[in-house]
């Protein structure tokens, strides 16, 4: 179950009031990219893609955190009955289903760290998981950028970017370009 666009925007606005920052603009860019890409992919729902992109970082409503935002977003959205966005809140950071590819500081308890790992292992990723992983990796607060520029930005901010995660994001770009029959550049820029 997912909220409609207006409800999702309300959730994002409310979260931003609790924790202002560039993450809101990043979430909007992620949503817009997801909507445009999904509209070019047979069998995908562009409205659903927009909403999932909009809410992927909703866990940031609870403050300035790193890994904690994924489990906070998951738990928050699950309490609202929004299981699909909850799942995306968790999976968007793990294109590679390995918690050790996490770039950010693991600011969670040992129990939550294990819970995140168990949850990502339990999910069979679908095209919406993959789409938001891709869009998260191309969305800057100012707008979309090419994937290497965005991953380099993340690497510069956090000091590293695991090679298998880097490679997986490039694979996701190729996957969606094949699915659309056109490049991301043609669709987003």
XYZ file of N, CA and C in Angstrom:
567
model
N 0.842 -1.183 0.000
C 0.000 0.000 0.000
C 0.887 1.247 0.000
N 0.485 2.232 -0.776
C 1.236 3.485 -0.818
C 0.265 4.660 -0.690
N 0.748 5.794 -0.184
C -0.116 6.977 -0.115
C -0.263 7.578 -1.515
N -1.235 8.469 -1.669
C -1.324 9.189 -2.933
C -0.277 10.308 -2.935
N -0.128 10.970 -4.079
C 0.906 12.002 -4.236
C 0.750 13.124 -3.212
N -0.464 13.599 -3.004
C -0.670 14.702 -2.056
C -0.304 14.292 -0.632
N -0.696 13.086 -0.243
C -0.360 12.604 1.103
C 1.146 12.423 1.254
N 1.780 11.913 0.215
C 3.234 11.737 0.255
C 3.943 13.085 0.369
N 3.472 14.075 -0.376
C 4.058 15.424 -0.281
C 3.869 15.994 1.128
N 2.696 15.740 1.706
C 2.440 16.203 3.078
C 3.427 15.554 4.055
N 3.661 14.245 3.897
C 4.617 13.548 4.763
C 6.013 14.133 4.607
N 6.402 14.434 3.376
C 7.718 15.014 3.126
C 7.825 16.413 3.726
N 6.801 17.223 3.524
C 6.810 18.588 4.083
C 6.872 18.561 5.601
N 6.104 17.686 6.208
C 6.097 17.540 7.669
C 7.483 17.109 8.162
N 8.097 16.164 7.462
C 9.428 15.686 7.839
C 10.462 16.801 7.725
N 10.346 17.594 6.678
C 11.278 18.693 6.467
C 11.163 19.737 7.591
N 9.946 19.970 8.049
C 9.752 20.906 9.168
C 10.469 20.409 10.427
N 10.492 19.098 10.616
C 11.154 18.510 11.774
C 12.678 18.504 11.626
N 13.163 18.377 10.392
C 14.601 18.298 10.140
C 14.925 18.935 8.785
N 14.983 20.268 8.728
C 15.275 20.939 7.456
C 16.659 20.574 6.933
N 16.756 20.524 5.615
C 18.052 20.255 4.997
C 17.898 19.963 3.519
N 19.022 19.826 2.821
C 18.986 19.582 1.382
C 18.412 18.213 1.011
N 18.200 17.346 1.983
C 17.651 16.021 1.710
C 16.254 16.110 1.096
N 15.498 17.162 1.415
C 14.160 17.289 0.825
C 14.274 17.539 -0.679
N 15.135 18.471 -1.077
C 15.312 18.741 -2.502
C 15.842 17.497 -3.213
N 16.755 16.776 -2.570
C 17.265 15.519 -3.125
C 16.126 14.518 -3.324
N 15.219 14.445 -2.361
C 14.078 13.528 -2.461
C 13.164 13.910 -3.613
N 12.942 15.189 -3.805
C 12.118 15.651 -4.937
C 12.772 15.312 -6.272
N 14.075 15.514 -6.365
C 14.786 15.185 -7.605
C 14.734 13.676 -7.845
N 14.930 12.892 -6.799
C 14.838 11.431 -6.915
C 13.466 11.034 -7.455
N 12.416 11.636 -6.902
C 11.040 11.334 -7.316
C 10.801 11.713 -8.779
N 11.253 12.894 -9.163
C 11.052 13.343 -10.553
C 11.798 12.442 -11.543
N 13.011 12.050 -11.192
C 13.769 11.141 -12.061
C 13.065 9.789 -12.163
N 12.610 9.271 -11.031
C 11.928 7.976 -11.016
C 10.662 8.019 -11.871
N 9.918 9.103 -11.774
C 8.695 9.252 -12.556
C 9.006 9.250 -14.059
N 10.012 10.000 -14.460
C 10.361 10.098 -15.886
C 10.874 8.774 -16.437
N 11.707 8.101 -15.669
C 12.251 6.818 -16.125
C 11.138 5.776 -16.193
N 10.321 5.691 -15.151
C 9.233 4.700 -15.126
C 8.260 4.923 -16.282
N 8.024 6.176 -16.640
C 7.115 6.473 -17.752
C 7.627 5.902 -19.074
N 8.912 5.660 -19.159
C 9.514 5.108 -20.383
C 9.701 3.590 -20.316
N 9.341 2.983 -19.201
C 9.557 1.546 -19.008
C 8.227 0.803 -19.052
N 8.068 -0.089 -20.008
C 6.832 -0.874 -20.076
C 6.565 -1.600 -18.759
N 5.315 -1.511 -18.310
C 4.908 -2.225 -17.103
C 5.167 -1.498 -15.799
N 5.774 -0.327 -15.857
C 6.022 0.416 -14.618
C 5.016 1.552 -14.486
N 4.673 1.871 -13.259
C 3.712 2.914 -12.921
C 4.491 4.168 -12.508
N 4.439 5.209 -13.318
C 5.227 6.407 -13.048
C 4.767 7.142 -11.787
N 3.488 7.082 -11.484
C 2.983 7.730 -10.260
C 3.532 7.023 -9.017
N 3.486 5.712 -9.039
C 4.039 4.920 -7.931
C 5.527 5.210 -7.784
N 6.242 5.257 -8.893
C 7.678 5.529 -8.867
C 7.959 6.890 -8.234
N 7.162 7.896 -8.588
C 7.335 9.230 -8.013
C 7.175 9.184 -6.495
N 6.115 8.557 -6.037
C 5.818 8.505 -4.596
C 6.916 7.752 -3.839
N 7.365 6.628 -4.390
C 8.431 5.864 -3.739
C 9.721 6.676 -3.684
N 10.026 7.405 -4.754
C 11.212 8.259 -4.747
C 11.092 9.391 -3.748
N 9.912 9.943 -3.648
C 9.670 11.058 -2.731
C 9.909 10.657 -1.278
N 9.536 9.421 -0.933
C 9.584 8.986 0.468
C 10.816 8.170 0.835
N 11.743 7.968 -0.102
C 12.857 7.059 0.179
C 13.714 7.508 1.362
N 13.834 8.791 1.626
C 14.650 9.309 2.732
C 13.804 9.853 3.886
N 12.562 9.425 3.992
C 11.641 9.966 4.998
C 12.141 9.757 6.433
N 13.016 8.784 6.631
C 13.590 8.563 7.964
C 14.426 9.730 8.455
N 14.753 10.638 7.568
C 15.510 11.831 7.971
C 14.651 12.775 8.817
N 13.371 12.514 8.868
C 12.479 13.330 9.708
C 12.882 13.271 11.176
N 13.597 12.217 11.552
C 13.961 12.002 12.948
C 15.287 12.641 13.339
N 15.893 13.389 12.435
C 17.126 14.092 12.768
C 18.249 13.793 11.812
N 19.387 14.367 12.098
C 20.567 14.204 11.261
C 21.222 12.882 11.657
N 20.973 11.870 10.837
C 21.517 10.545 11.092
C 22.124 10.011 9.805
N 22.759 8.883 9.925
C 23.358 8.274 8.740
C 22.617 6.963 8.436
N 23.143 5.822 8.823
C 22.446 4.565 8.546
C 21.067 4.526 9.226
N 20.947 5.162 10.364
C 19.683 5.127 11.111
C 18.495 5.586 10.273
N 18.711 6.474 9.301
C 17.568 6.980 8.534
C 16.840 5.877 7.775
N 17.546 4.792 7.415
C 16.871 3.741 6.653
C 15.922 2.934 7.528
N 16.343 2.611 8.738
C 15.470 1.831 9.629
C 14.407 2.728 10.254
N 14.750 3.988 10.518
C 13.749 4.931 11.036
C 12.638 5.140 10.006
N 13.013 5.298 8.743
C 12.013 5.456 7.685
C 11.176 4.214 7.513
N 11.822 3.065 7.549
C 11.102 1.788 7.433
C 10.062 1.655 8.545
N 10.496 1.847 9.780
C 9.580 1.695 10.918
C 8.446 2.716 10.870
N 8.773 3.955 10.553
C 7.762 5.012 10.487
C 6.694 4.697 9.435
N 7.136 4.349 8.236
C 6.181 4.071 7.162
C 5.382 2.793 7.428
N 5.989 1.812 8.081
C 5.246 0.600 8.441
C 4.129 0.921 9.435
N 4.392 1.842 10.372
C 3.339 2.211 11.334
C 2.173 2.900 10.636
N 2.433 3.526 9.496
C 1.382 4.185 8.719
C 0.688 3.213 7.757
N 1.198 1.988 7.684
C 0.613 0.992 6.794
C 1.112 1.066 5.362
N 2.197 1.778 5.129
C 2.745 1.946 3.782
C 3.937 1.004 3.595
N 3.642 -0.259 3.357
C 4.686 -1.269 3.311
C 5.637 -1.114 2.124
N 5.142 -0.731 0.959
C 6.040 -0.582 -0.195
C 7.023 0.581 -0.017
N 6.557 1.767 0.362
C 7.528 2.836 0.625
C 8.468 2.499 1.787
N 7.969 1.762 2.769
C 8.823 1.360 3.901
C 9.987 0.514 3.400
N 9.659 -0.422 2.564
C 10.682 -1.296 1.996
C 11.723 -0.486 1.212
N 11.250 0.462 0.394
C 12.155 1.299 -0.398
C 13.032 2.150 0.520
N 12.475 2.608 1.629
C 13.253 3.384 2.587
C 14.480 2.593 3.044
N 14.331 1.310 3.114
C 15.431 0.436 3.519
C 16.314 0.027 2.332
N 15.697 -0.392 1.238
C 16.482 -0.956 0.126
C 17.237 0.085 -0.698
N 16.824 1.349 -0.630
C 17.467 2.341 -1.499
C 18.963 2.482 -1.243
N 19.409 2.153 -0.069
C 20.829 2.278 0.270
C 21.633 1.014 -0.014
N 20.965 -0.025 -0.483
C 21.640 -1.319 -0.626
C 21.391 -1.946 -1.993
N 21.924 -1.321 -3.035
C 21.833 -1.909 -4.373
C 22.500 -3.274 -4.366
N 23.554 -3.389 -3.599
C 24.180 -4.677 -3.319
C 23.611 -5.129 -1.979
N 23.049 -6.315 -1.946
C 22.397 -6.806 -0.722
C 23.447 -7.265 0.296
N 24.189 -6.289 0.790
C 25.267 -6.549 1.738
C 25.420 -5.305 2.597
N 25.084 -5.422 3.859
C 25.133 -4.254 4.750
C 26.544 -3.669 4.837
N 27.554 -4.472 4.531
C 28.927 -3.984 4.598
C 29.276 -3.016 3.456
N 28.374 -2.883 2.481
C 28.595 -1.891 1.417
C 28.050 -0.521 1.821
N 27.545 -0.426 3.016
C 27.018 0.844 3.510
C 28.160 1.858 3.598
N 27.924 3.013 3.041
C 28.956 4.054 2.984
C 28.959 4.896 4.261
N 27.799 5.067 4.851
C 27.660 5.971 5.991
C 27.992 5.286 7.310
N 28.119 6.095 8.347
C 28.411 5.603 9.695
C 27.228 4.780 10.202
N 27.491 3.605 10.762
C 26.402 2.756 11.270
C 25.921 3.230 12.653
N 25.164 4.298 12.656
C 24.697 4.920 13.901
C 23.410 4.269 14.424
N 23.440 2.954 14.519
C 22.305 2.182 15.016
C 22.817 1.184 16.052
N 21.892 0.642 16.825
C 22.264 -0.392 17.791
C 22.685 -1.660 17.050
N 23.359 -2.558 17.744
C 23.727 -3.840 17.137
C 22.491 -4.597 16.682
N 21.423 -4.503 17.461
C 20.171 -5.192 17.107
C 19.580 -4.617 15.822
N 19.574 -3.290 15.688
C 19.042 -2.682 14.466
C 19.951 -2.939 13.270
N 21.251 -2.987 13.496
C 22.187 -3.310 12.417
C 21.878 -4.697 11.864
N 21.686 -5.649 12.772
C 21.356 -7.008 12.351
C 19.978 -7.055 11.691
N 19.031 -6.290 12.228
C 17.683 -6.242 11.659
C 17.711 -5.703 10.228
N 18.467 -4.639 9.990
C 18.604 -4.093 8.635
C 19.173 -5.164 7.713
N 20.231 -5.813 8.153
C 20.854 -6.853 7.352
C 19.869 -7.981 7.033
N 19.133 -8.422 8.038
C 18.153 -9.502 7.846
C 17.037 -9.075 6.895
N 16.577 -7.835 7.040
C 15.499 -7.351 6.174
C 15.950 -7.271 4.719
N 17.130 -6.682 4.467
C 17.553 -6.579 3.065
C 17.782 -7.962 2.461
N 18.255 -8.897 3.276
C 18.428 -10.269 2.787
C 17.092 -10.926 2.461
N 16.043 -10.532 3.171
C 14.735 -11.175 2.996
C 13.958 -10.652 1.790
N 14.336 -9.493 1.269
C 13.596 -8.900 0.156
C 14.096 -9.433 -1.184
N 13.163 -9.743 -2.064
C 13.479 -9.997 -3.462
C 13.280 -8.671 -4.183
N 14.363 -8.027 -4.572
C 14.277 -6.716 -5.195
C 13.473 -6.779 -6.490
N 12.633 -5.764 -6.677
C 11.891 -5.628 -7.930
C 12.370 -4.370 -8.644
N 11.711 -4.035 -9.757
C 12.165 -2.881 -10.531
C 11.988 -1.558 -9.796
N 11.088 -1.481 -8.823
C 10.958 -0.239 -8.059
C 12.117 -0.076 -7.079
N 12.542 -1.175 -6.448
C 13.741 -1.103 -5.602
C 14.922 -0.623 -6.446
N 15.113 -1.276 -7.592
C 16.241 -0.941 -8.463
C 16.142 0.494 -8.988
N 14.939 0.924 -9.334
C 14.749 2.279 -9.864
C 15.117 3.341 -8.831
N 14.666 3.172 -7.600
C 14.980 4.186 -6.579
C 16.456 4.125 -6.209
N 17.063 2.948 -6.238
C 18.513 2.863 -6.020
C 19.251 3.670 -7.094
N 18.819 3.519 -8.339
C 19.433 4.278 -9.423
C 19.193 5.774 -9.253
N 17.943 6.146 -9.034
C 17.614 7.578 -8.954
C 18.272 8.249 -7.755
N 18.389 7.539 -6.645
C 19.102 8.061 -5.484
C 20.564 8.322 -5.854
N 21.104 7.513 -6.744
C 22.516 7.646 -7.109
C 22.771 8.666 -8.211
N 21.718 9.323 -8.715
C 21.913 10.387 -9.709
C 21.313 11.722 -9.264
N 20.658 11.725 -8.100
C 19.943 12.923 -7.651
C 20.776 13.764 -6.692
N 21.107 14.948 -7.143
C 21.710 15.956 -6.279
C 20.559 16.884 -5.864
N 20.725 17.667 -4.839
C 19.675 18.589 -4.417
C 19.349 19.596 -5.518
N 20.343 19.928 -6.355
C 20.164 20.923 -7.415
C 19.532 20.337 -8.666
N 19.480 19.032 -8.763
C 18.932 18.382 -9.945
C 19.690 17.105 -10.250
N 19.253 16.395 -11.284
C 19.951 15.154 -11.624
C 21.316 15.434 -12.234
N 22.202 14.482 -12.053
C 23.533 14.567 -12.636
C 23.904 13.178 -13.149
N 24.994 13.110 -13.889
C 25.396 11.784 -14.348
C 25.869 10.978 -13.139
N 25.736 9.682 -13.256
C 25.945 8.784 -12.127
C 27.377 8.825 -11.580
N 28.367 8.960 -12.427
C 29.748 8.986 -11.953
C 30.010 10.253 -11.146
N 29.456 11.383 -11.576
C 29.605 12.627 -10.819
C 28.989 12.488 -9.430
N 27.797 11.912 -9.358
C 27.115 11.754 -8.070
C 27.866 10.778 -7.170
N 28.291 9.656 -7.712
C 29.013 8.689 -6.882
C 30.349 9.266 -6.421
N 30.983 10.064 -7.261
C 32.238 10.728 -6.879
C 31.988 11.729 -5.759
N 30.851 12.440 -5.819
C 30.475 13.377 -4.754
C 30.319 12.633 -3.430
N 29.624 11.511 -3.465
C 29.435 10.707 -2.244
C 30.789 10.199 -1.741
N 31.623 9.727 -2.655
C 32.947 9.230 -2.276
C 33.773 10.338 -1.622
N 33.693 11.547 -2.165
C 34.431 12.677 -1.589
C 33.919 13.040 -0.197
N 32.605 12.969 -0.006
C 32.036 13.327 1.295
C 32.302 12.283 2.369
N 32.272 11.003 2.008
C 32.398 9.938 3.004
C 33.763 9.262 2.999
N 34.604 9.561 2.016
C 35.951 9.036 1.999
C 36.138 7.725 1.250
N 35.046 7.074 0.863
C 35.159 5.838 0.091
C 33.825 5.509 -0.558
N 33.873 4.588 -1.486
C 32.680 4.085 -2.175
C 33.029 2.666 -2.608
N 32.433 1.663 -1.986
C 32.809 0.283 -2.311
C 32.683 -0.005 -3.810
N 33.703 -0.647 -4.363
C 33.736 -0.901 -5.801
C 32.540 -1.711 -6.272
N 32.108 -2.716 -5.486
C 30.976 -3.522 -5.955
C 29.675 -2.726 -5.949
N 29.582 -1.730 -5.072
C 28.406 -0.856 -5.082
C 28.467 0.087 -6.296
N 29.645 0.629 -6.557
C 29.875 1.491 -7.724
C 29.474 0.738 -8.991
N 29.990 -0.482 -9.118
C 29.704 -1.294 -10.298
C 28.219 -1.619 -10.418
N 27.575 -1.888 -9.285
C 26.142 -2.211 -9.307
C 25.328 -1.013 -9.769
N 25.684 0.188 -9.343
C 24.952 1.366 -9.784
C 25.111 1.589 -11.286
N 26.295 1.356 -11.812
C 26.490 1.456 -13.262
C 25.674 0.385 -13.988
N 25.582 -0.790 -13.389
C 24.759 -1.866 -13.947
C 23.275 -1.469 -13.951
N 22.837 -0.810 -12.891
C 21.444 -0.345 -12.828
C 21.155 0.680 -13.920
N 22.095 1.573 -14.155
C 21.916 2.550 -15.229
C 21.739 1.824 -16.555
N 22.605 0.869 -16.837
C 22.527 0.115 -18.086
C 21.207 -0.660 -18.176
N 20.774 -1.243 -17.066
C 19.524 -2.006 -17.019
C 18.341 -1.134 -17.434
N 18.258 0.063 -16.843
C 17.113 0.930 -17.156
C 17.245 1.571 -18.537
N 18.446 1.848 -18.980
C 18.606 2.358 -20.341
C 18.157 1.306 -21.353
N 18.483 0.047 -21.108
C 18.019 -1.044 -21.989
C 16.498 -1.153 -21.946
N 15.938 -1.055 -20.745
C 14.492 -1.163 -20.559
C 13.752 -0.028 -21.276
N 14.328 1.176 -21.240
C 13.703 2.339 -21.878
C 13.989 2.407 -23.372
N 15.085 1.809 -23.785
C 15.511 1.941 -25.172
C 16.098 3.307 -25.469
N 16.571 3.979 -24.431
C 17.218 5.290 -24.577
C 18.081 5.550 -23.359
N 18.930 6.545 -23.470
C 19.848 6.860 -22.371
C 19.164 7.692 -21.284
N 19.754 7.643 -20.093
C 19.257 8.503 -19.003
C 19.349 9.965 -19.429
N 20.414 10.292 -20.121
C 20.608 11.674 -20.567
C 19.435 12.143 -21.427
N 18.961 11.283 -22.328
C 17.811 11.637 -23.192
C 16.544 11.852 -22.376
N 16.387 11.105 -21.308
C 15.157 11.136 -20.521
C 15.167 12.241 -19.466
N 16.321 12.496 -18.872
C 16.381 13.386 -17.704
C 16.933 14.774 -17.966
N 17.684 14.954 -19.026
C 18.341 16.246 -19.215
C 17.837 16.960 -20.450
